[in-house]
Coordinates of C-alpha atoms in Angstrom, one line a residue:
Chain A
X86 CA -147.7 -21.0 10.0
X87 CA -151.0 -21.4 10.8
X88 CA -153.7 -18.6 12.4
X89 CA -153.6 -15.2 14.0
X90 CA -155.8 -15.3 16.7
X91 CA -154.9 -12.5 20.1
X92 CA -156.5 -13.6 23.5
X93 CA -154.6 -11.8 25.6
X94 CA -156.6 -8.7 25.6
X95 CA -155.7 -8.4 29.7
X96 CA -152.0 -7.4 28.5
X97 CA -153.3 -4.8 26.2
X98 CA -155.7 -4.8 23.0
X99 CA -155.7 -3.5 19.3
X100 CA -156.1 0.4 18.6
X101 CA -159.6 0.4 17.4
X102 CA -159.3 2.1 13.5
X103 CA -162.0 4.5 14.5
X104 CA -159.5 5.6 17.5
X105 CA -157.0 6.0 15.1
X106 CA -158.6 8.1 12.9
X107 CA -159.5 10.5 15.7
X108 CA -156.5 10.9 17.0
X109 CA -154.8 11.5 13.7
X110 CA -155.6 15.6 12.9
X111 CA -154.1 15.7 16.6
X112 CA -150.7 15.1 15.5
X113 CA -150.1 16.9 12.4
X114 CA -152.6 19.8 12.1
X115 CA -154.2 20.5 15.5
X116 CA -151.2 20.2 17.5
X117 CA -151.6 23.2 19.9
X118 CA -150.5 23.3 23.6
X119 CA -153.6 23.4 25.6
X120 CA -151.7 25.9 28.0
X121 CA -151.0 28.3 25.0
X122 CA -152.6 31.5 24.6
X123 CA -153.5 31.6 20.7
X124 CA -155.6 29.8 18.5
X125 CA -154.5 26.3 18.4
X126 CA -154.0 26.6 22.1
X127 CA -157.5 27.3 22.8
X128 CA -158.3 24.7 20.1
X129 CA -156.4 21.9 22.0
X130 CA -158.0 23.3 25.6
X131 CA -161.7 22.7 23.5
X132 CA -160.8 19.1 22.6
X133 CA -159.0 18.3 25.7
X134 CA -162.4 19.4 27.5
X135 CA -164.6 17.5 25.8
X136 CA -162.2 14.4 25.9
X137 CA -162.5 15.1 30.2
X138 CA -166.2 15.2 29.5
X139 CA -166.9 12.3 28.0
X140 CA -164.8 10.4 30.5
X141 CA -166.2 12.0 33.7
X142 CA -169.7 10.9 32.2
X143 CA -168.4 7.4 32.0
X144 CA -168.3 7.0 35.1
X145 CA -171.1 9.7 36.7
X146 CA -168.4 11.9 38.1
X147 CA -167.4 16.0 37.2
X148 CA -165.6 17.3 34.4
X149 CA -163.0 18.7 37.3
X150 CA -162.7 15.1 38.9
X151 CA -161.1 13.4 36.1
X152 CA -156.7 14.1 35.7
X153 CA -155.2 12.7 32.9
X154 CA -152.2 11.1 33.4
X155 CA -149.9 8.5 31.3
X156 CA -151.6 5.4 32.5
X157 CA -152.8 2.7 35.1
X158 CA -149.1 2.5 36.5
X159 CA -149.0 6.3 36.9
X160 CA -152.5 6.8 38.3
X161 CA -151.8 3.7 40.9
X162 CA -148.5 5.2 41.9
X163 CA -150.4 9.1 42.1
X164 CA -153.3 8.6 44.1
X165 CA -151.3 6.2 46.9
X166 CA -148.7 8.3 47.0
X167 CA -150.7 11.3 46.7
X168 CA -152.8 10.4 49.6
X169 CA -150.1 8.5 51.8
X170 CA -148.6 11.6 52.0
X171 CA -151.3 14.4 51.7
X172 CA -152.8 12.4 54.8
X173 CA -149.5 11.6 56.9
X174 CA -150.8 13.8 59.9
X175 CA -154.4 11.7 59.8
X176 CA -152.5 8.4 60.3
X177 CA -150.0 6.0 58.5
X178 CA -152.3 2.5 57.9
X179 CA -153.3 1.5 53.9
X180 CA -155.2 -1.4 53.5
X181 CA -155.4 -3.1 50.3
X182 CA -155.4 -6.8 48.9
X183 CA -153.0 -9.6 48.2
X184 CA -154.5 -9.9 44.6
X185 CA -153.7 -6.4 43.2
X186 CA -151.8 -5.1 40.0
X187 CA -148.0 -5.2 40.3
X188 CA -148.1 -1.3 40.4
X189 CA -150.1 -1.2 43.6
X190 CA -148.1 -4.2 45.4
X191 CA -144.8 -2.4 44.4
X192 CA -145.9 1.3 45.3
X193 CA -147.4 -0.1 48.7
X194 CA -144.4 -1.7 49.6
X195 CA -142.5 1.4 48.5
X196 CA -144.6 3.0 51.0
X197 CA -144.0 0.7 53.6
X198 CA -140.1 1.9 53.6
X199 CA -141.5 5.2 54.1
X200 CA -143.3 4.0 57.6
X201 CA -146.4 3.6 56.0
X202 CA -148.0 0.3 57.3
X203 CA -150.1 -1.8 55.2
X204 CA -152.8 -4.5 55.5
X205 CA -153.0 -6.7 52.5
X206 CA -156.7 -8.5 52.7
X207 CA -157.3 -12.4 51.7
X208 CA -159.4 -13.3 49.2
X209 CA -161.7 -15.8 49.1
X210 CA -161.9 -19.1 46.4
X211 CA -163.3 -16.7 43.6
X212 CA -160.9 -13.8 44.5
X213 CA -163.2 -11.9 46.2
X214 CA -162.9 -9.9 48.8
X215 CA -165.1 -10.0 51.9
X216 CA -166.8 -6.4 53.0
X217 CA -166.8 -7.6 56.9
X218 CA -163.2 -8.5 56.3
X219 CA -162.4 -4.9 55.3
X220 CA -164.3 -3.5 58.1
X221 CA -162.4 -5.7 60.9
X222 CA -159.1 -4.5 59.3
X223 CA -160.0 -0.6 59.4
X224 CA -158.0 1.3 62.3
X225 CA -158.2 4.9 63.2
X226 CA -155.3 5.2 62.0
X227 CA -156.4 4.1 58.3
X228 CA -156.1 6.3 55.8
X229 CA -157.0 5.0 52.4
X230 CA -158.1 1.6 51.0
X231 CA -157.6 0.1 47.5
X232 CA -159.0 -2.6 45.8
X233 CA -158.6 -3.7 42.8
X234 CA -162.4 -3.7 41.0
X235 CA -162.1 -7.0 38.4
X236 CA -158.9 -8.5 38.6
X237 CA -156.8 -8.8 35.7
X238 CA -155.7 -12.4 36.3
X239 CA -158.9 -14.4 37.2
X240 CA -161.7 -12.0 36.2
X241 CA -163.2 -11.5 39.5
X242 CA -165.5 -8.4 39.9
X243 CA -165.2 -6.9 43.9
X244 CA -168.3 -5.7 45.0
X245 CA -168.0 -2.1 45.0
X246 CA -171.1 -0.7 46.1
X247 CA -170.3 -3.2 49.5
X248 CA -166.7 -2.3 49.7
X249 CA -167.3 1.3 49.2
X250 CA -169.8 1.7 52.0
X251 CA -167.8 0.1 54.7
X252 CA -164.9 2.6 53.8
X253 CA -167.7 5.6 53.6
X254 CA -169.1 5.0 57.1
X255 CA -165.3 4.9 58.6
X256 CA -164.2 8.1 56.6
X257 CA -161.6 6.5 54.7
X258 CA -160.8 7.1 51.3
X259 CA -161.6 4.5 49.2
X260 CA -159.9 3.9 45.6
X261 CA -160.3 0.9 43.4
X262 CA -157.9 -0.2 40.6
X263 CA -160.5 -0.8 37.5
X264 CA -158.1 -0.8 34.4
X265 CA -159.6 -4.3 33.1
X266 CA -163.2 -3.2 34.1
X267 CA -163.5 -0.2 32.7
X268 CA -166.6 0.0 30.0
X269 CA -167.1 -3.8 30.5
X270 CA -168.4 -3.2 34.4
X271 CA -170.9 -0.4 35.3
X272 CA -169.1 1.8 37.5
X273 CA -170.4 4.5 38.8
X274 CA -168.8 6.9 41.7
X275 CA -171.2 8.2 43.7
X276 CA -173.5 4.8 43.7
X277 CA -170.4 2.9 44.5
X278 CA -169.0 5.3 47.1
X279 CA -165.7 5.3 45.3
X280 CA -163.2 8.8 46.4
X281 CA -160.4 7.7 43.5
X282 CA -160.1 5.5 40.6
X283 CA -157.5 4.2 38.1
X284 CA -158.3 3.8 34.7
X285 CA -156.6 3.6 31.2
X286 CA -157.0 3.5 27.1
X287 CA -154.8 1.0 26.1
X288 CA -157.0 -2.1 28.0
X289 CA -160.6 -0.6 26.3
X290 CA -158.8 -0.3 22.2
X291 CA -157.2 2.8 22.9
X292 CA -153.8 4.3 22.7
X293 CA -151.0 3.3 25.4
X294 CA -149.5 5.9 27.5
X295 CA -152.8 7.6 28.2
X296 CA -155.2 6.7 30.9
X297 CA -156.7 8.8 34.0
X298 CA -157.2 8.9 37.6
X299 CA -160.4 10.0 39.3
X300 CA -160.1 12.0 42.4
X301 CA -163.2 13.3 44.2
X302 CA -163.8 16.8 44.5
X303 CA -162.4 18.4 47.8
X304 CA -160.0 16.0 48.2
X305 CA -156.6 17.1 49.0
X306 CA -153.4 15.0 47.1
X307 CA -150.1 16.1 46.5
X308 CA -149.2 16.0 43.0
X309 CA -146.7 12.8 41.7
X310 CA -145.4 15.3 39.7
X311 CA -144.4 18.6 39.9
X312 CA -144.0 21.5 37.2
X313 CA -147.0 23.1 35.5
X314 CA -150.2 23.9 36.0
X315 CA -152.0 21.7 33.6
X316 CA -154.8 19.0 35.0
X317 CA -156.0 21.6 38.4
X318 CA -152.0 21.8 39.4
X319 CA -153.0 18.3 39.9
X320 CA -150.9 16.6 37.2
X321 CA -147.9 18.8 35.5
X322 CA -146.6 18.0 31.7
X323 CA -148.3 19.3 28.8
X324 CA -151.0 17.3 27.8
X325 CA -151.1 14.2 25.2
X326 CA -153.7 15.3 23.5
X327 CA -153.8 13.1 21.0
X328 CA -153.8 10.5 23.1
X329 CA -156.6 11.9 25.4
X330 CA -158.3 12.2 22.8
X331 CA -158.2 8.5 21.3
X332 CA -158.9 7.6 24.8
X333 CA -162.0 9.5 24.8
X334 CA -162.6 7.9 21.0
X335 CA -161.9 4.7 22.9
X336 CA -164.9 5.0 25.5
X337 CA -167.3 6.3 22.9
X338 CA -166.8 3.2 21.2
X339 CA -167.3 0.9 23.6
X340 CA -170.9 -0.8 24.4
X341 CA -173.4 -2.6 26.0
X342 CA -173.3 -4.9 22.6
X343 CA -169.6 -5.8 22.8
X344 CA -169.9 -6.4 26.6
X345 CA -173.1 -8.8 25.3
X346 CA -170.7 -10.8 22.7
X347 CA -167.5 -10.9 24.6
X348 CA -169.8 -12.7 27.4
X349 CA -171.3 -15.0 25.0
X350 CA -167.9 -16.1 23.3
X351 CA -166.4 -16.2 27.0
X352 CA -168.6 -18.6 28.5
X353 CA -168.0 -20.6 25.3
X354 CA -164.8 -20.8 25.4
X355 CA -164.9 -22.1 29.2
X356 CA -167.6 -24.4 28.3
X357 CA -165.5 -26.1 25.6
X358 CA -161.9 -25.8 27.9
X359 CA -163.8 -27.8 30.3
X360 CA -164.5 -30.6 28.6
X361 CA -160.7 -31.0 28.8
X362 CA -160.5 -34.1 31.1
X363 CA -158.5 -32.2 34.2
X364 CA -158.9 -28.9 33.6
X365 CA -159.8 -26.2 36.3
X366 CA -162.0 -22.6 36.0
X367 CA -159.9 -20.3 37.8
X368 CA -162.5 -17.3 39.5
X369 CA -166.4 -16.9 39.4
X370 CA -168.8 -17.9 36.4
X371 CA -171.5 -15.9 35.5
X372 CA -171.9 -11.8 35.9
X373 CA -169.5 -11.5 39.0
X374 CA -166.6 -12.5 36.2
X375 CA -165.2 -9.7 33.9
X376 CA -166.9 -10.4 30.2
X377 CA -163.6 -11.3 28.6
X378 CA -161.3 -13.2 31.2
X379 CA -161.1 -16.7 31.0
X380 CA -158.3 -18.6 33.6
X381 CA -157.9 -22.3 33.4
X382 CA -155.4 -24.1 35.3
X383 CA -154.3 -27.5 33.4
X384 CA -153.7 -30.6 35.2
X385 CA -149.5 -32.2 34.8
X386 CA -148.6 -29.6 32.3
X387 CA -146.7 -25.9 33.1
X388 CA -148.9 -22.6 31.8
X389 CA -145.6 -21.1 30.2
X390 CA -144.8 -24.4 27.9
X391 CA -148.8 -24.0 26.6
X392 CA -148.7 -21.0 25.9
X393 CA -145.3 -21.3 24.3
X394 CA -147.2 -24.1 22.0
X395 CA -149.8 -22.1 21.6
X396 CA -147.6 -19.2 19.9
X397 CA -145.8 -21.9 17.8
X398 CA -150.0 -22.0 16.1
X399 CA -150.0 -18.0 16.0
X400 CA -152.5 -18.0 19.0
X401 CA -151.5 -15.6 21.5
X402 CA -152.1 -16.0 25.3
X403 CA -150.8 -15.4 28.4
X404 CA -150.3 -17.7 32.0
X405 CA -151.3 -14.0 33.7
X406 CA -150.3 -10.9 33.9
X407 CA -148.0 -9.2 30.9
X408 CA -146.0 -7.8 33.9
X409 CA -145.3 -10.7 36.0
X410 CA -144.5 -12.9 33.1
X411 CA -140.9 -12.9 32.8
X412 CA -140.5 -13.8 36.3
X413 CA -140.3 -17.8 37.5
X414 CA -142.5 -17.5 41.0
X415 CA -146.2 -18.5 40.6
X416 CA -148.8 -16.1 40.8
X417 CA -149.0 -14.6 43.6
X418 CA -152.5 -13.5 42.7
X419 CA -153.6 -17.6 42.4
X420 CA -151.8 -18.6 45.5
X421 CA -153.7 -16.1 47.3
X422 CA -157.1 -17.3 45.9
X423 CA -155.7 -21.1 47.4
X424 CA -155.0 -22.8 44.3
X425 CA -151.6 -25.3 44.8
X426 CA -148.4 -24.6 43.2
X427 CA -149.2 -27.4 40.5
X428 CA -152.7 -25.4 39.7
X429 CA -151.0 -22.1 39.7
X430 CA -148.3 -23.1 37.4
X431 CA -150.1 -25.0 34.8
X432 CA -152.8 -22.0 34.5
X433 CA -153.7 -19.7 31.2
X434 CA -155.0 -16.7 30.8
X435 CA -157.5 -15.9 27.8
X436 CA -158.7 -12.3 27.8
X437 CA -161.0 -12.1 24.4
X438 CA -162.1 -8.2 23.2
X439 CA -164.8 -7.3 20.8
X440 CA -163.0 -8.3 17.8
X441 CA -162.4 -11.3 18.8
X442 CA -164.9 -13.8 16.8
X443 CA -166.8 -17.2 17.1
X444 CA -164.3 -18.7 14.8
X445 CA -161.5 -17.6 16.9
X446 CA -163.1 -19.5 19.8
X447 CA -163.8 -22.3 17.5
X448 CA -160.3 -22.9 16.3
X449 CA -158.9 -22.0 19.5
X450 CA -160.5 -24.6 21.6
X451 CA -159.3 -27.4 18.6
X452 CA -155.6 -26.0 18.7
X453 CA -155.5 -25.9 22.7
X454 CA -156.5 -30.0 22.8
X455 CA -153.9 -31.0 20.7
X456 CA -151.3 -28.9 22.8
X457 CA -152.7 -30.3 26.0
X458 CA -152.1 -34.2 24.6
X459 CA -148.9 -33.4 23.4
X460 CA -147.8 -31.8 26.6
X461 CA -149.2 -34.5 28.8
X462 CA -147.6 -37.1 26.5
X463 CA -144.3 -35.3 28.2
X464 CA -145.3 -34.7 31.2
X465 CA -144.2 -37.6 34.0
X466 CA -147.5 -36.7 35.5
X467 CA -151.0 -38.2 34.9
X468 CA -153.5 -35.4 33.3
X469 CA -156.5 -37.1 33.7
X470 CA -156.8 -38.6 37.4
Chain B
X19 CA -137.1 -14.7 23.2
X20 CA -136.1 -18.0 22.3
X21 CA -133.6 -19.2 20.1
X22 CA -134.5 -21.5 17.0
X23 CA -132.7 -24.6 18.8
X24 CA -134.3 -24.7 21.5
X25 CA -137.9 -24.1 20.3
X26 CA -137.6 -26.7 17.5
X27 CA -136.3 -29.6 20.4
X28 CA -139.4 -28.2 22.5
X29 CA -141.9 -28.6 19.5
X30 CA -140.2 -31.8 18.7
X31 CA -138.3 -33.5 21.2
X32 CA -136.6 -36.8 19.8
X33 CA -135.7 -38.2 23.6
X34 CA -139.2 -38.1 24.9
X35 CA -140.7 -40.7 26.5
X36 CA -140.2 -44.2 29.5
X37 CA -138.2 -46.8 29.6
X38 CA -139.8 -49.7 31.0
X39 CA -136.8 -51.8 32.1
X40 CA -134.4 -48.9 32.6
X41 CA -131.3 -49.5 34.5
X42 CA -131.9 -46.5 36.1
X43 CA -134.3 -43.4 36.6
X44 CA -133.7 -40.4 38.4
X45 CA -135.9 -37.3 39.1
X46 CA -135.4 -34.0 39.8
X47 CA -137.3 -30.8 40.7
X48 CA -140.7 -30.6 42.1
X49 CA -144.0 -28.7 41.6
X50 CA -142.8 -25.9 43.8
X51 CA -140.2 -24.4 41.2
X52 CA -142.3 -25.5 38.6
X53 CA -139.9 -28.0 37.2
X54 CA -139.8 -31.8 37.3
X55 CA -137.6 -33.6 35.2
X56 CA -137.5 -37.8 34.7
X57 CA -134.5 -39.4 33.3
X58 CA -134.1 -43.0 32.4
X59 CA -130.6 -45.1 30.8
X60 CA -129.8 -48.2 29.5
X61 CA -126.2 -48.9 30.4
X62 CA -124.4 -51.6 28.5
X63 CA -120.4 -52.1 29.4
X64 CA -120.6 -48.8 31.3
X65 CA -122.1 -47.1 27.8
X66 CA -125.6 -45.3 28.2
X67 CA -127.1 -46.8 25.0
X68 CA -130.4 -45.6 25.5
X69 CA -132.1 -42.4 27.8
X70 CA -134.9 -40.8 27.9
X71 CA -136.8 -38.3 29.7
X72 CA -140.5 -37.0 30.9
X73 CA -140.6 -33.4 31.7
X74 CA -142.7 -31.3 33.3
X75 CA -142.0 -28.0 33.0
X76 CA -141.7 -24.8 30.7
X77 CA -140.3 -24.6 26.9
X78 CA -136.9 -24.5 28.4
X79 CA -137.1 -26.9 30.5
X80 CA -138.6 -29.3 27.8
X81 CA -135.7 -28.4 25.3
X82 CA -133.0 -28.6 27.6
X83 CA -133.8 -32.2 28.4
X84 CA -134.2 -33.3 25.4
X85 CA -130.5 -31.3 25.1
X86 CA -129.4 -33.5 27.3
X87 CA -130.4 -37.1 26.5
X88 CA -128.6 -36.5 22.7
X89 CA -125.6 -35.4 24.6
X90 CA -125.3 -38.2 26.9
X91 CA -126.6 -41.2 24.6
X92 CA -123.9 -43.5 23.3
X93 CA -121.2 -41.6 25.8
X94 CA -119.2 -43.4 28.6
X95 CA -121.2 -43.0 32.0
X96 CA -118.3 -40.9 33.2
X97 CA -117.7 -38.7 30.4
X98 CA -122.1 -38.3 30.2
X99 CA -121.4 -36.9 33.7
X100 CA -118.9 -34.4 32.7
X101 CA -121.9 -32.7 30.5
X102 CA -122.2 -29.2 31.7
X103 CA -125.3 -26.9 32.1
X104 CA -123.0 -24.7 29.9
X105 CA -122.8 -27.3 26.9
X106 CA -126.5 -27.9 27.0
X107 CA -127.2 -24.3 27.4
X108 CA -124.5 -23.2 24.1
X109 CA -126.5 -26.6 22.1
X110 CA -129.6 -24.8 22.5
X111 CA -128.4 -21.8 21.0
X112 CA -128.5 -20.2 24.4
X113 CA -131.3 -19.7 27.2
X114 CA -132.5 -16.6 28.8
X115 CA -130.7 -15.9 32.0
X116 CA -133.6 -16.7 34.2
X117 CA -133.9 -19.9 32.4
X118 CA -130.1 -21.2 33.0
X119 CA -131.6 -23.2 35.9
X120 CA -133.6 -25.8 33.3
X121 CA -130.2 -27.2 32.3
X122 CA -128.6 -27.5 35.3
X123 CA -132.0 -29.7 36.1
X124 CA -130.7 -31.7 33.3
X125 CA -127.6 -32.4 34.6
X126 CA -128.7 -33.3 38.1
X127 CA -131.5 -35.8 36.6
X128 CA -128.9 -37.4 34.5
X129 CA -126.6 -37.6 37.8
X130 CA -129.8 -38.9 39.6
X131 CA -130.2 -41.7 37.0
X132 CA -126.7 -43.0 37.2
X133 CA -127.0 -42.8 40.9
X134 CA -129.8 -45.1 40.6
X135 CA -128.0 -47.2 38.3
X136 CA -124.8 -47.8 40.6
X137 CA -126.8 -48.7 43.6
X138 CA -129.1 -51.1 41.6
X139 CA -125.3 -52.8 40.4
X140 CA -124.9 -53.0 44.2
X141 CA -127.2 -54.5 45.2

């Protein structure tokens, strides 16, 4: 058995120690109700506000603004439904994009059976989407649009600030998906005209089962669900406090440094991929691409039988994303962006984080040559024309 | 997720690789479904006494042809045809569900082969 090396950061990283450690008193000492009415209740309510502070200052937005809820899938599924439904009497029309998370392609088809109609955008070759696009698609019947900030698939970072002001000056509520951007992207809610957001810890070296949405004060949503008072009667269930507060831990950590050396060790791991005689770079190069995503579609050889070599070595990666991976189809995310069926399903995802080293890279980009020859020695198809 | 079988014929297939005067050579799949799957044979008194295969394709899909060239080599054309998706699948020390589809690509690339074969006698 040879190395341990984890690239597939997208799917979900490493608790950071430091997190960890923060998180621990939570469990077995200060482990008060925030809701209750006596000392460790009123010590859980302190750390539970600080925790809201420090994410709310993440991303310029108000203590009050940020709701902690379980995760990315739960803060998708409350803030479309939330608004689908809140907003009913406005109109029925979503738009979004044909390169989102599962969660938000599953919750707005969801929708659609409940007469909601929805407008899924194109992308273009990098996975972006066009502003004028969104702007031709708007209807006054449009309620709410949601775009995913950088995808989790090929690393392309939507143009917020553009996106935002199109859906600003038709009065449309405008939420973006940035679970893989978050800390590695500035984002910034009032600059970027953003009304809701999705965020989590588990992507950024936090805990899973935490994360948090971001809804703009004033705006009216209908809780997903219903019981307590806890998070503004926004969010009922008493709150994981230990895991709000690693998640807090988690953001505190993160830096402009890390985001410096995951872009270093990024490019050079797409520098030394493409010297692979056909080989592809899947998304944008330079700052439009998220600091750790790398996606490289392989010429005659199948994504799922690399990285199945790969593991053999101890090297984890994925072909895209963790929750799409146990079905056969191919990316629905890559055919949108107009790659072929033959691109799509010979393409890997590498998502590095900040303990990933130079080394890692270095043995990495030796171990994934030998698995391309031996592949292609298998293949019926020529790699290299 | 997969068994030992079936990652150790993937790591190490034994069948890989062309036959350059085969008597026959059938394919299977395409890029689509994200399978394609080559077979060649040597047939010799209606015994395949060589075959092997080119795959493109995922671990499974790898393994099971690999699977599938040991079964058939040294068998009667009509008993190699008898080979099941079910055998192969059992040899590899089973497949995950959504997987079952790789062997059955065995069988039909074998079937293609010997198809190929028959009308090459023909002609």
């Amino acid at each position: 058995m040879g190395v341990d090396i984890y690239l597939d950061n997208g799917g979900t990283t490493k608790v950071d120690e430091r997190v960890v450690k923060a998180m621990l008193p939570f469990f077995t000492e200060q482990y008060g109700n925030a809701s209750s009415t006596h000392a460790r209740g009123y010590d859980a309510q302190k750390v539970l506000n600080k925790s809201r502070d420090t994410i709310a200052k993440s991303i310029n937005a108000l203590d009050e603004e940020i709701i902690f809820t379980s995760g990315g899938t739960e803060s998708n599924n409350f803030i479309l439904k939330g608004i689908a439904f809140t907003n009913k009497k406005k109109g029925n029309h979503i738009i979004t994009t044909k390169v989102e998370h599962k969660c938000i392609m599953n919750t707005c088809a969801w929708l659609e059976t409940q007469g909601f109609i929805i407008t899924y955008l194109d992308v273009n070759k990098e996975g972006f989407i066009d502003p004028q696009q969104l702007e031709e698609a708007i209807t006054n019947k449009t309620i709410l649009v949601s775009i995913i900030h950088g995808n989790n698939e090929t690393g392309s970072i939507n143009d917020l600030e553009a996106l935002g002001a199109v859906c600003k000056k038709h009065n449309v509520y405008f939420h973006t998906d940035a679970c893989q951007s978050y800390t590695k992207t500035p984002l910034d809610v009032k600059k970027q005209h953003i009304d809701l957001m999705t965020i989590n810890a588990h992507k950024i070296n936090g805990p899973k089962g935490v994360g948090a949405a971001f809804i703009r004060k004033g705006i009216n949503i209908t809780p997903l669900l219903h019981g307590g008072d806890q998070e503004f009667k926004k969010r009922a269930g008493t709150e994981n406090i230990p895991g709000i507060v690693g998640f807090a831990k988690a953001v505190d950590i993160a830096s402009e440094k890390n985001v410096k050396q995951m872009t270093i060790l990024r490019d050079k791991l797409i520098e030394g991929l493409l010297t692979i005689q056909g080989t592809k770079l899947n998304g944008p190069l330079g700052e439009r691409r998220l600091c750790n995503n790398v996606s490289v579609s392989f010429k005659a050889i199948e994504g799922e039988a690399i990285t199945g070599m790969l593991d053999l070595k101890g090297i984890a990666a994925s072909t895209g994303s963790a929750c799409s991976a146990k079905t056969l189809e191919p990316s629905y995310v890559l055919m949108a962006m107009g790659l072929t069926h033959e691109e799509a399903n010979g393409t890997v995802r590498l998502t590095i984080s900040k303990d990933t080293t130079e080394k890692d890279v270095t043995i990495f980009l030796k171990e994934i040559k030998l698995v391309v020859d031996k592949l292609r020695a298998i293949s019926p198809f020529k790699g290299d024309a | 997720m997969y068994s030992k079988e079936t990652i150790k014929r993937f790591s190490d297939p034994q069948f890989v690789g062309e036959i350059e005067d085969a008597d026959g050579v059938g394919e299977v799949g395409n890029m689509k479904c994200g399978d394609v799957m080559k077979m060649f044979i040597k047939v010799k008194d209606d015994v395949i006494t060589d075959i092997k295969f080119k795959t493109y394709g995922c671990m499974a899909a790898i393994a099971a042809s690999d699977m599938m060239c040991e079964l058939a080599k040294g068998k009667k054309i009509d008993d190699a045809l008898k080979i099941t998706a079910k055998e192969i699948t059992k040899d590899l020390g089973d497949l995950p569900p959504v997987k079952f589809h790789c062997s059955i690509l065995g069988t039909h690339a074998l079937k293609k082969a010997v198809e190929d074969y028959k009308s090459k006698q023909k002609a």
